[in-house]
């Protein structure tokens, strides 16, 4: 019984709570069926399916807590896990930031489960890989890629009456396709809840075209350039910035949102007025669990509106200390964009650089959100609205805060890495050196 329904999960968790002698007990139960195909050198190298269900029992006495994890669900094993967590709790030191468990909560209805994705077969995965490998082989290119799909559920229950259940599905595909001489490389990625939206042939065609066009790349002088950033080129930079948007970090002076004297920049305009970022667990393209790991309800929230910081995630502990509203971290964010594709944006650029994606990103200065990293798998010089020639990869030093102030144009957002990001044209993007890596 890898994928349980709500009734089955609640019945099992209620049994565990019935064994508890602790002041508080919380049970988290999750299960998943995952399938995958990995290929390299135009050949499938691995494939498989895994199934697992895991239960985590956390018991607490005052501010002392202990955790036990099991994946056997007979009565004896369940009770042993409860006793183990209680024993560990008694032996543990107190946590000053321990927060009592929440009682019953109201959650939005989840919409992240698609039956078609849950029914993916080995034959489907094989064909999806073949749709990438065969055209690459015919074009004398070399493809490598990974397809991973899952159907899963997660549930939470505690001794105060809270119960939450969320089923979900998803499929991720990425491929890197290179020329036979190794001098050209292209890449493409797709990320959906609904497998019916995935076409690995179309995605691979994009990577194939970039591989062929990126051969014999020319070196250009590093410096500030207008760039067309595909969603994969900016998502990690923006994700890093979003991950540091914590109310506590801002209050304690450890964030780009901090001001001297303990004040924050909430309510200030920090970005171009076209920058609006929100999250919505019921978004049709990017749904996620309507409850957080500590039991708080996820709701639709706007974090940045018209360039102005509206609010920040705040832990329950920090909210209690400062008398704020506790706000859970979202599991995915959405940056509003326009209606144009990356190809449309290129047509409007007089002189600039198209960046397919970035990688090996490292923090340089957390206070200013300055990061360094490299371009990869297709970097091209654009002139008069057309791609002119490939350029060697470049190292950049850039802050997403500055980047989102230098926006020229935004395209239509696409889902990537669990977020929604538009392609964008950004002026004065800083490249510091060349890289010989393809």
Short mmCIF file of C-alpha atoms in Angstrom, two decimals:
data_model
loop_
_atom_site.label_atom_id
_atom_site.label_comp_id
_atom_site.label_asym_id
_atom_site.label_seq_id
_atom_site.Cartn_x
_atom_site.Cartn_y
_atom_site.Cartn_z
CA UNK A 1 0.00 0.00 0.00
CA UNK A 2 2.54 2.59 -1.16
CA UNK A 3 0.03 5.29 -2.06
CA UNK A 4 -2.59 5.62 0.66
CA UNK A 5 -5.77 7.63 0.53
CA UNK A 6 -6.72 10.04 3.26
CA UNK A 7 -8.79 7.54 5.20
CA UNK A 8 -6.07 4.89 5.18
CA UNK A 9 -3.40 7.35 6.28
CA UNK A 10 -5.52 8.77 9.07
CA UNK A 11 -6.40 5.32 10.37
CA UNK A 12 -2.74 4.34 10.62
CA UNK A 13 -1.69 7.62 12.20
CA UNK A 14 -4.53 7.56 14.72
CA UNK A 15 -3.32 4.14 15.81
CA UNK A 16 0.16 5.56 16.44
CA UNK A 17 -1.22 8.52 18.38
CA UNK A 18 -3.17 6.05 20.48
CA UNK A 19 0.12 4.50 21.64
CA UNK A 20 1.52 7.86 22.75
CA UNK A 21 2.16 8.75 26.40
CA UNK A 22 3.96 12.01 25.63
CA UNK A 23 2.63 15.50 26.29
CA UNK A 24 2.59 16.04 22.53
CA UNK A 25 2.97 13.60 19.66
CA UNK A 26 3.18 14.32 15.94
CA UNK A 27 3.18 11.76 13.15
CA UNK A 28 4.27 12.40 9.56
CA UNK A 29 3.58 9.74 6.97
CA UNK A 30 4.71 9.85 3.34
CA UNK A 31 4.82 7.41 0.47
CA UNK A 32 5.84 7.49 -3.16
CA UNK A 33 6.17 5.41 -6.28
CA UNK A 34 8.97 6.85 -8.39
CA UNK A 35 10.12 5.77 -11.82
CA UNK A 36 13.12 6.85 -13.84
CA UNK A 37 15.15 6.39 -16.98
CA UNK A 38 18.67 7.70 -17.35
CA UNK A 39 20.54 7.71 -20.64
CA UNK A 40 23.99 8.72 -21.86
CA UNK A 41 25.96 8.33 -25.10
CA UNK A 42 22.62 7.76 -26.86
CA UNK A 43 21.94 4.64 -24.77
CA UNK A 44 19.75 3.97 -21.78
CA UNK A 45 22.02 3.26 -18.83
CA UNK A 46 19.62 2.80 -15.92
CA UNK A 47 15.91 2.50 -15.32
CA UNK A 48 13.83 1.52 -12.38
CA UNK A 49 10.90 1.95 -10.08
CA UNK A 50 11.03 2.39 -6.32
CA UNK A 51 8.22 2.27 -3.79
CA UNK A 52 8.46 3.29 -0.18
CA UNK A 53 6.40 4.52 2.74
CA UNK A 54 8.02 6.20 5.73
CA UNK A 55 6.64 7.29 9.06
CA UNK A 56 8.26 9.82 11.40
CA UNK A 57 7.08 9.93 15.01
CA UNK A 58 7.99 12.92 17.16
CA UNK A 59 7.23 12.95 20.87
CA UNK A 60 7.68 15.87 23.25
CA UNK A 61 7.77 16.50 26.98
CA UNK A 62 7.83 20.22 27.58
CA UNK A 63 10.52 21.60 25.28
CA UNK A 64 12.32 18.26 24.98
CA UNK A 65 11.57 16.22 21.88
CA UNK A 66 12.71 13.00 20.24
CA UNK A 67 12.17 11.45 16.81
CA UNK A 68 11.93 7.89 15.53
CA UNK A 69 11.52 6.79 11.91
CA UNK A 70 10.10 3.50 10.64
CA UNK A 71 8.81 1.84 7.49
CA UNK A 72 7.17 -1.18 9.11
CA UNK A 73 3.58 -0.74 10.13
CA UNK A 74 2.54 -3.72 12.21
CA UNK A 75 1.26 -2.79 15.66
CA UNK A 76 4.40 -3.94 17.44
CA UNK A 77 6.67 -1.85 15.22
CA UNK A 78 4.44 1.19 15.52
CA UNK A 79 4.38 1.08 19.30
CA UNK A 80 8.14 0.51 19.43
CA UNK A 81 8.67 3.64 17.35
CA UNK A 82 6.51 5.66 19.73
CA UNK A 83 8.38 4.35 22.79
CA UNK A 84 11.73 5.08 21.12
CA UNK A 85 10.75 8.67 20.33
CA UNK A 86 9.57 9.16 23.90
CA UNK A 87 12.78 7.76 25.33
CA UNK A 88 14.85 10.05 23.11
CA UNK A 89 12.70 13.01 24.10
CA UNK A 90 13.37 12.41 27.81
CA UNK A 91 17.12 12.21 27.12
CA UNK A 92 17.23 15.31 24.90
CA UNK A 93 18.13 18.84 26.07
CA UNK A 94 15.42 21.48 25.97
CA UNK A 95 15.05 23.52 22.80
CA UNK A 96 14.50 27.19 23.58
CA UNK A 97 12.71 27.59 20.28
CA UNK A 98 10.39 24.61 20.61
CA UNK A 99 6.84 25.54 19.65
CA UNK A 100 3.76 23.63 20.80
CA UNK A 101 1.98 21.70 18.05
CA UNK A 102 -0.90 23.37 16.27
CA UNK A 103 -4.43 22.12 16.71
CA UNK A 104 -6.89 21.43 13.92
CA UNK A 105 -6.40 23.72 10.91
CA UNK A 106 -8.36 24.61 7.77
CA UNK A 107 -6.46 23.96 4.54
CA UNK A 108 -7.15 24.72 0.90
CA UNK A 109 -7.98 21.77 -1.29
CA UNK A 110 -4.91 20.38 -3.04
CA UNK A 111 -4.82 20.00 -6.83
CA UNK A 112 -1.37 18.54 -7.42
CA UNK A 113 -2.39 14.97 -8.29
CA UNK A 114 -2.93 13.96 -11.92
CA UNK A 115 -4.13 10.44 -12.56
CA UNK A 116 -2.38 10.20 -15.93
CA UNK A 117 0.99 10.87 -14.29
CA UNK A 118 0.34 8.28 -11.60
CA UNK A 119 -0.27 5.70 -14.36
CA UNK A 120 3.05 6.20 -16.18
CA UNK A 121 4.48 2.87 -17.34
CA UNK A 122 7.96 1.59 -18.13
CA UNK A 123 6.93 1.60 -21.81
CA UNK A 124 6.12 5.30 -21.60
CA UNK A 125 9.51 6.11 -20.06
CA UNK A 126 11.31 4.05 -22.70
CA UNK A 127 9.51 5.86 -25.53
CA UNK A 128 10.15 9.25 -23.94
CA UNK A 129 13.86 8.47 -23.84
CA UNK A 130 13.79 7.11 -27.40
CA UNK A 131 12.20 10.35 -28.60
CA UNK A 132 15.33 12.12 -27.41
CA UNK A 133 17.95 9.52 -28.32
CA UNK A 134 16.89 8.50 -31.85
CA UNK A 135 16.76 11.99 -33.43
CA UNK A 136 20.06 12.85 -31.73
CA UNK A 137 21.69 9.73 -33.12
CA UNK A 138 20.36 10.47 -36.62
CA UNK A 139 21.83 13.97 -36.42
CA UNK A 140 25.19 12.55 -35.27
CA UNK A 141 24.77 14.16 -31.88
CA UNK A 142 25.21 12.60 -28.45
CA UNK A 143 22.35 12.79 -25.96
CA UNK A 144 22.30 12.31 -22.22
CA UNK A 145 19.23 12.83 -20.08
CA UNK A 146 17.08 11.88 -17.13
CA UNK A 147 13.34 11.31 -16.80
CA UNK A 148 11.93 11.04 -13.30
CA UNK A 149 8.26 10.69 -12.38
CA UNK A 150 6.44 10.15 -9.14
CA UNK A 151 3.08 9.67 -7.50
CA UNK A 152 3.13 10.40 -3.81
CA UNK A 153 1.25 11.41 -0.72
CA UNK A 154 2.16 13.13 2.53
CA UNK A 155 0.14 13.30 5.72
CA UNK A 156 0.49 14.86 9.16
CA UNK A 157 -1.44 14.22 12.37
CA UNK A 158 -0.88 15.17 15.98
CA UNK A 159 -2.27 14.67 19.44
CA UNK A 160 -3.99 18.07 19.30
CA UNK A 161 -6.35 17.01 16.52
CA UNK A 162 -4.50 18.32 13.48
CA UNK A 163 -4.74 16.20 10.34
CA UNK A 164 -3.47 17.08 6.86
CA UNK A 165 -3.25 15.02 3.69
CA UNK A 166 -1.85 15.89 0.25
CA UNK A 167 -1.45 13.62 -2.79
CA UNK A 168 0.70 14.80 -5.69
CA UNK A 169 2.33 13.72 -8.94
CA UNK A 170 5.12 15.09 -11.08
CA UNK A 171 7.50 14.41 -13.93
CA UNK A 172 10.85 16.06 -14.68
CA UNK A 173 12.87 15.76 -17.87
CA UNK A 174 16.24 17.21 -18.73
CA UNK A 175 18.66 16.50 -21.53
CA UNK A 176 22.13 17.64 -22.54
CA UNK A 177 22.98 17.08 -26.19
CA UNK A 178 26.47 17.52 -27.56
CA UNK A 179 28.14 17.48 -30.94
CA UNK A 180 30.34 14.52 -31.79
CA UNK A 181 33.50 16.62 -31.50
CA UNK A 182 32.45 17.86 -28.06
CA UNK A 183 32.66 21.53 -29.00
CA UNK A 184 28.93 22.23 -29.05
CA UNK A 185 26.40 21.68 -26.25
CA UNK A 186 22.66 22.29 -25.85
CA UNK A 187 20.29 21.73 -22.97
CA UNK A 188 16.57 21.64 -22.29
CA UNK A 189 14.39 20.88 -19.28
CA UNK A 190 10.68 20.38 -18.61
CA UNK A 191 8.81 20.10 -15.29
CA UNK A 192 5.09 19.28 -14.96
CA UNK A 193 2.50 17.73 -12.66
CA UNK A 194 0.62 16.45 -15.70
CA UNK A 195 2.57 14.07 -17.94
CA UNK A 196 0.29 14.94 -20.87
CA UNK A 197 2.11 18.28 -21.14
CA UNK A 198 5.53 16.66 -21.65
CA UNK A 199 6.95 16.16 -25.13
CA UNK A 200 10.55 14.98 -24.89
CA UNK A 201 10.98 15.11 -28.68
CA UNK A 202 10.19 18.82 -28.82
CA UNK A 203 12.39 19.58 -25.81
CA UNK A 204 15.26 17.57 -27.29
CA UNK A 205 14.91 19.41 -30.59
CA UNK A 206 15.65 22.65 -28.73
CA UNK A 207 18.76 21.13 -27.16
CA UNK A 208 19.89 19.66 -30.49
CA UNK A 209 19.59 23.00 -32.24
CA UNK A 210 21.61 24.73 -29.52
CA UNK A 211 24.30 22.05 -29.65
CA UNK A 212 24.80 22.45 -33.38
CA UNK A 213 24.70 26.24 -33.26
CA UNK A 214 27.14 26.50 -30.35
CA UNK A 215 30.13 24.93 -32.13
CA UNK A 216 33.22 27.04 -32.75
CA UNK A 217 32.29 29.57 -30.11
CA UNK A 218 34.06 32.92 -30.26
CA UNK A 219 35.72 34.65 -27.34
CA UNK A 220 34.34 38.08 -26.44
CA UNK A 221 35.56 40.66 -23.99
CA UNK A 222 34.00 40.32 -20.52
CA UNK A 223 32.06 43.33 -19.33
CA UNK A 224 28.52 44.58 -18.93
CA UNK A 225 26.08 43.32 -21.57
CA UNK A 226 22.38 43.27 -22.20
CA UNK A 227 21.36 39.63 -21.74
CA UNK A 228 18.38 37.53 -22.68
CA UNK A 229 18.07 35.16 -19.74
CA UNK A 230 16.10 32.01 -20.36
CA UNK A 231 14.20 30.87 -17.23
CA UNK A 232 16.91 28.32 -16.40
CA UNK A 233 19.49 31.09 -16.45
CA UNK A 234 17.83 33.17 -13.74
CA UNK A 235 15.85 30.72 -11.62
CA UNK A 236 18.64 29.84 -9.19
CA UNK A 237 19.65 33.45 -8.67
CA UNK A 238 16.09 34.46 -7.90
CA UNK A 239 15.54 31.33 -5.85
CA UNK A 240 18.57 32.14 -3.71
CA UNK A 241 17.24 35.63 -3.12
CA UNK A 242 13.75 34.36 -2.30
CA UNK A 243 15.22 31.85 0.11
CA UNK A 244 16.86 34.65 2.10
CA UNK A 245 13.62 36.63 2.42
CA UNK A 246 13.04 35.71 6.06
CA UNK A 247 11.56 38.11 8.60
CA UNK A 248 13.98 36.92 11.27
CA UNK A 249 17.04 37.35 9.03
CA UNK A 250 15.87 40.84 8.17
CA UNK A 251 15.21 41.78 11.81
CA UNK A 252 18.60 40.47 12.92
CA UNK A 253 20.52 42.40 10.28
CA UNK A 254 21.55 39.31 8.32
CA UNK A 255 19.70 40.00 5.10
CA UNK A 256 19.63 42.33 2.12
CA UNK A 257 16.27 43.38 3.56
CA UNK A 258 17.84 44.64 6.80
CA UNK A 259 18.25 48.28 7.79
CA UNK A 260 20.38 49.68 10.55
CA UNK A 261 18.77 49.76 13.97
CA UNK A 262 16.80 46.55 13.48
CA UNK A 263 14.36 47.90 10.93
CA UNK A 264 13.55 46.13 7.68
CA UNK A 265 12.87 47.17 4.10
CA UNK A 266 9.33 45.80 4.05
CA UNK A 267 7.20 48.33 2.19
CA UNK A 268 10.13 49.73 0.22
CA UNK A 269 10.48 49.62 -3.54
CA UNK A 270 13.59 47.52 -4.17
CA UNK A 271 12.96 46.27 -7.71
CA UNK A 272 11.71 47.40 -11.10
CA UNK A 273 8.00 48.16 -10.90
CA UNK A 274 7.29 45.25 -13.27
CA UNK A 275 8.53 42.76 -10.65
CA UNK A 276 5.67 41.00 -8.88
CA UNK A 277 6.25 37.69 -7.11
CA UNK A 278 3.55 35.61 -5.45
CA UNK A 279 2.86 32.03 -4.39
CA UNK A 280 -0.33 30.03 -4.67
CA UNK A 281 -0.65 26.36 -3.61
CA UNK A 282 -3.64 26.02 -5.95
CA UNK A 283 -1.97 27.51 -9.03
CA UNK A 284 -2.88 25.29 -11.98
CA UNK A 285 0.66 25.26 -13.41
CA UNK A 286 2.60 25.13 -10.16
CA UNK A 287 0.52 23.56 -7.37
CA UNK A 288 2.00 22.49 -4.06
CA UNK A 289 0.95 21.24 -0.64
CA UNK A 290 -1.61 23.51 1.05
CA UNK A 291 0.13 22.95 4.40
CA UNK A 292 3.68 23.43 5.60
CA UNK A 293 5.95 21.10 7.52
CA UNK A 294 4.95 22.64 10.84
CA UNK A 295 1.24 22.43 10.03
CA UNK A 296 0.63 26.03 8.98
CA UNK A 297 -1.78 26.62 6.14
CA UNK A 298 -0.34 27.78 2.82
CA UNK A 299 -2.48 30.39 1.12
CA UNK A 300 -2.03 32.62 -1.89
CA UNK A 301 0.37 35.41 -0.90
CA UNK A 302 2.05 38.25 -2.74
CA UNK A 303 5.64 38.77 -1.61
CA UNK A 304 6.69 41.54 -4.02
CA UNK A 305 4.15 43.75 -5.81
CA UNK A 306 5.14 46.33 -8.42
CA UNK A 307 8.70 46.16 -7.11
CA UNK A 308 7.71 46.73 -3.47
CA UNK A 309 8.42 44.11 -0.77
CA UNK A 310 5.03 43.29 0.75
CA UNK A 311 5.72 40.69 3.43
CA UNK A 312 8.23 38.04 4.49
CA UNK A 313 7.94 34.44 5.70
CA UNK A 314 8.10 34.29 9.49
CA UNK A 315 8.50 31.22 11.67
CA UNK A 316 6.00 30.56 14.47
CA UNK A 317 8.75 31.06 17.05
CA UNK A 318 9.83 34.44 15.69
CA UNK A 319 6.23 35.52 15.25
CA UNK A 320 5.52 34.80 18.90
CA UNK A 321 8.63 36.66 20.04
CA UNK A 322 7.84 39.78 18.00
CA UNK A 323 4.04 39.57 17.93
CA UNK A 324 4.03 39.15 14.14
CA UNK A 325 1.83 37.01 11.96
CA UNK A 326 3.39 33.58 11.45
CA UNK A 327 3.82 33.02 7.69
CA UNK A 328 5.04 29.73 6.27
CA UNK A 329 7.72 29.59 3.58
CA UNK A 330 6.05 28.84 0.22
CA UNK A 331 7.03 25.69 -1.65
CA UNK A 332 7.10 27.48 -5.00
CA UNK A 333 6.95 31.05 -6.18
CA UNK A 334 5.67 32.65 -9.33
CA UNK A 335 7.18 35.71 -10.97
CA UNK A 336 4.70 37.56 -13.15
CA UNK A 337 5.81 38.18 -16.73
CA UNK A 338 4.43 39.03 -20.14
CA UNK A 339 3.11 36.97 -23.01
CA UNK A 340 6.18 36.68 -25.25
CA UNK A 341 8.47 33.68 -25.68
CA UNK A 342 12.24 33.76 -25.48
CA UNK A 343 12.34 33.83 -29.30
CA UNK A 344 10.08 36.88 -29.27
CA UNK A 345 12.34 38.65 -26.78
CA UNK A 346 15.42 38.00 -28.92
CA UNK A 347 13.80 39.84 -31.83
CA UNK A 348 13.69 43.03 -29.76
CA UNK A 349 17.36 43.04 -28.73
CA UNK A 350 19.74 45.20 -30.77
CA UNK A 351 22.92 43.83 -29.20
CA UNK A 352 23.21 41.32 -26.39
CA UNK A 353 23.94 37.80 -25.18
CA UNK A 354 21.47 34.91 -24.98
CA UNK A 355 22.11 32.70 -21.93
CA UNK A 356 20.52 29.23 -21.93
CA UNK A 357 21.29 28.47 -18.31
CA UNK A 358 23.71 29.12 -15.47
CA UNK A 359 25.40 26.75 -13.06
CA UNK A 360 28.00 26.41 -10.31
CA UNK A 361 26.52 29.45 -8.59
CA UNK A 362 28.18 30.47 -5.34
CA UNK A 363 27.49 33.28 -2.88
CA UNK A 364 29.97 36.15 -2.78
CA UNK A 365 28.19 38.55 -0.40
CA UNK A 366 24.90 37.58 1.31
CA UNK A 367 24.18 41.17 2.34
CA UNK A 368 24.04 42.36 -1.25
CA UNK A 369 22.96 39.02 -2.73
CA UNK A 370 26.03 39.00 -4.95
CA UNK A 371 26.61 35.66 -6.66
CA UNK A 372 29.16 34.27 -9.08
CA UNK A 373 28.60 31.49 -11.58
CA UNK A 374 29.05 30.35 -15.17
CA UNK A 375 26.96 30.20 -18.30
CA UNK A 376 26.51 26.79 -19.90
CA UNK A 377 25.07 24.74 -22.78
CA UNK A 378 24.40 27.46 -25.31
CA UNK A 379 25.59 31.08 -25.05
CA UNK A 380 25.06 33.20 -28.14
CA UNK A 381 25.69 36.72 -29.35
CA UNK A 382 22.55 38.48 -30.53
CA UNK A 383 22.54 41.45 -32.89
CA UNK A 384 19.64 43.23 -34.55
CA UNK A 385 17.15 40.71 -33.19
CA UNK A 386 18.91 37.58 -34.43
CA UNK A 387 21.38 35.08 -33.03
CA UNK A 388 24.65 35.82 -34.85
CA UNK A 389 27.18 33.35 -33.46
CA UNK A 390 28.03 31.29 -30.37
CA UNK A 391 30.30 32.80 -27.73
CA UNK A 392 32.53 31.10 -25.20
CA UNK A 393 31.01 30.59 -21.80
CA UNK A 394 31.47 33.38 -19.30
CA UNK A 395 31.76 33.81 -15.56
CA UNK A 396 29.38 36.36 -14.08
CA UNK A 397 29.26 38.35 -10.86
CA UNK A 398 25.72 39.56 -10.37
CA UNK A 399 23.06 40.21 -7.75
CA UNK A 400 19.45 39.23 -8.45
CA UNK A 401 18.47 42.46 -6.65
CA UNK A 402 20.38 44.52 -9.21
CA UNK A 403 19.28 42.22 -12.03
CA UNK A 404 15.61 42.76 -11.17
CA UNK A 405 16.20 46.51 -11.25
CA UNK A 406 17.69 46.38 -14.75
CA UNK A 407 14.80 44.68 -16.52
CA UNK A 408 14.13 45.71 -20.10
CA UNK A 409 11.41 43.20 -20.87
CA UNK A 410 9.70 40.10 -19.43
CA UNK A 411 8.34 37.12 -21.33
CA UNK A 412 5.83 34.40 -20.53
CA UNK A 413 6.66 32.50 -17.31
CA UNK A 414 7.39 28.79 -17.52
CA UNK A 415 7.68 26.24 -14.76
CA UNK A 416 11.21 25.26 -13.77
CA UNK A 417 12.55 23.69 -10.60
CA UNK A 418 9.14 24.00 -8.95
CA UNK A 419 8.84 27.73 -9.64
CA UNK A 420 7.44 29.87 -12.46
CA UNK A 421 9.97 32.20 -14.08
CA UNK A 422 9.68 34.41 -17.16
CA UNK A 423 12.45 34.78 -19.72
CA UNK A 424 13.78 38.28 -19.36
CA UNK A 425 15.91 40.90 -21.05
CA UNK A 426 18.25 42.55 -18.55
CA UNK A 427 20.70 45.38 -19.20
CA UNK A 428 24.17 45.77 -17.68
CA UNK A 429 24.60 42.14 -16.64
CA UNK A 430 28.19 41.75 -15.44
CA UNK A 431 30.50 39.15 -16.98
CA UNK A 432 33.95 39.05 -15.40
CA UNK A 433 35.95 36.45 -17.33
CA UNK A 434 35.88 33.76 -20.00
CA UNK A 435 35.58 30.03 -19.42
CA UNK A 436 36.95 27.34 -21.72
CA UNK A 437 34.31 24.88 -20.54
CA UNK A 438 31.77 23.91 -23.22
#
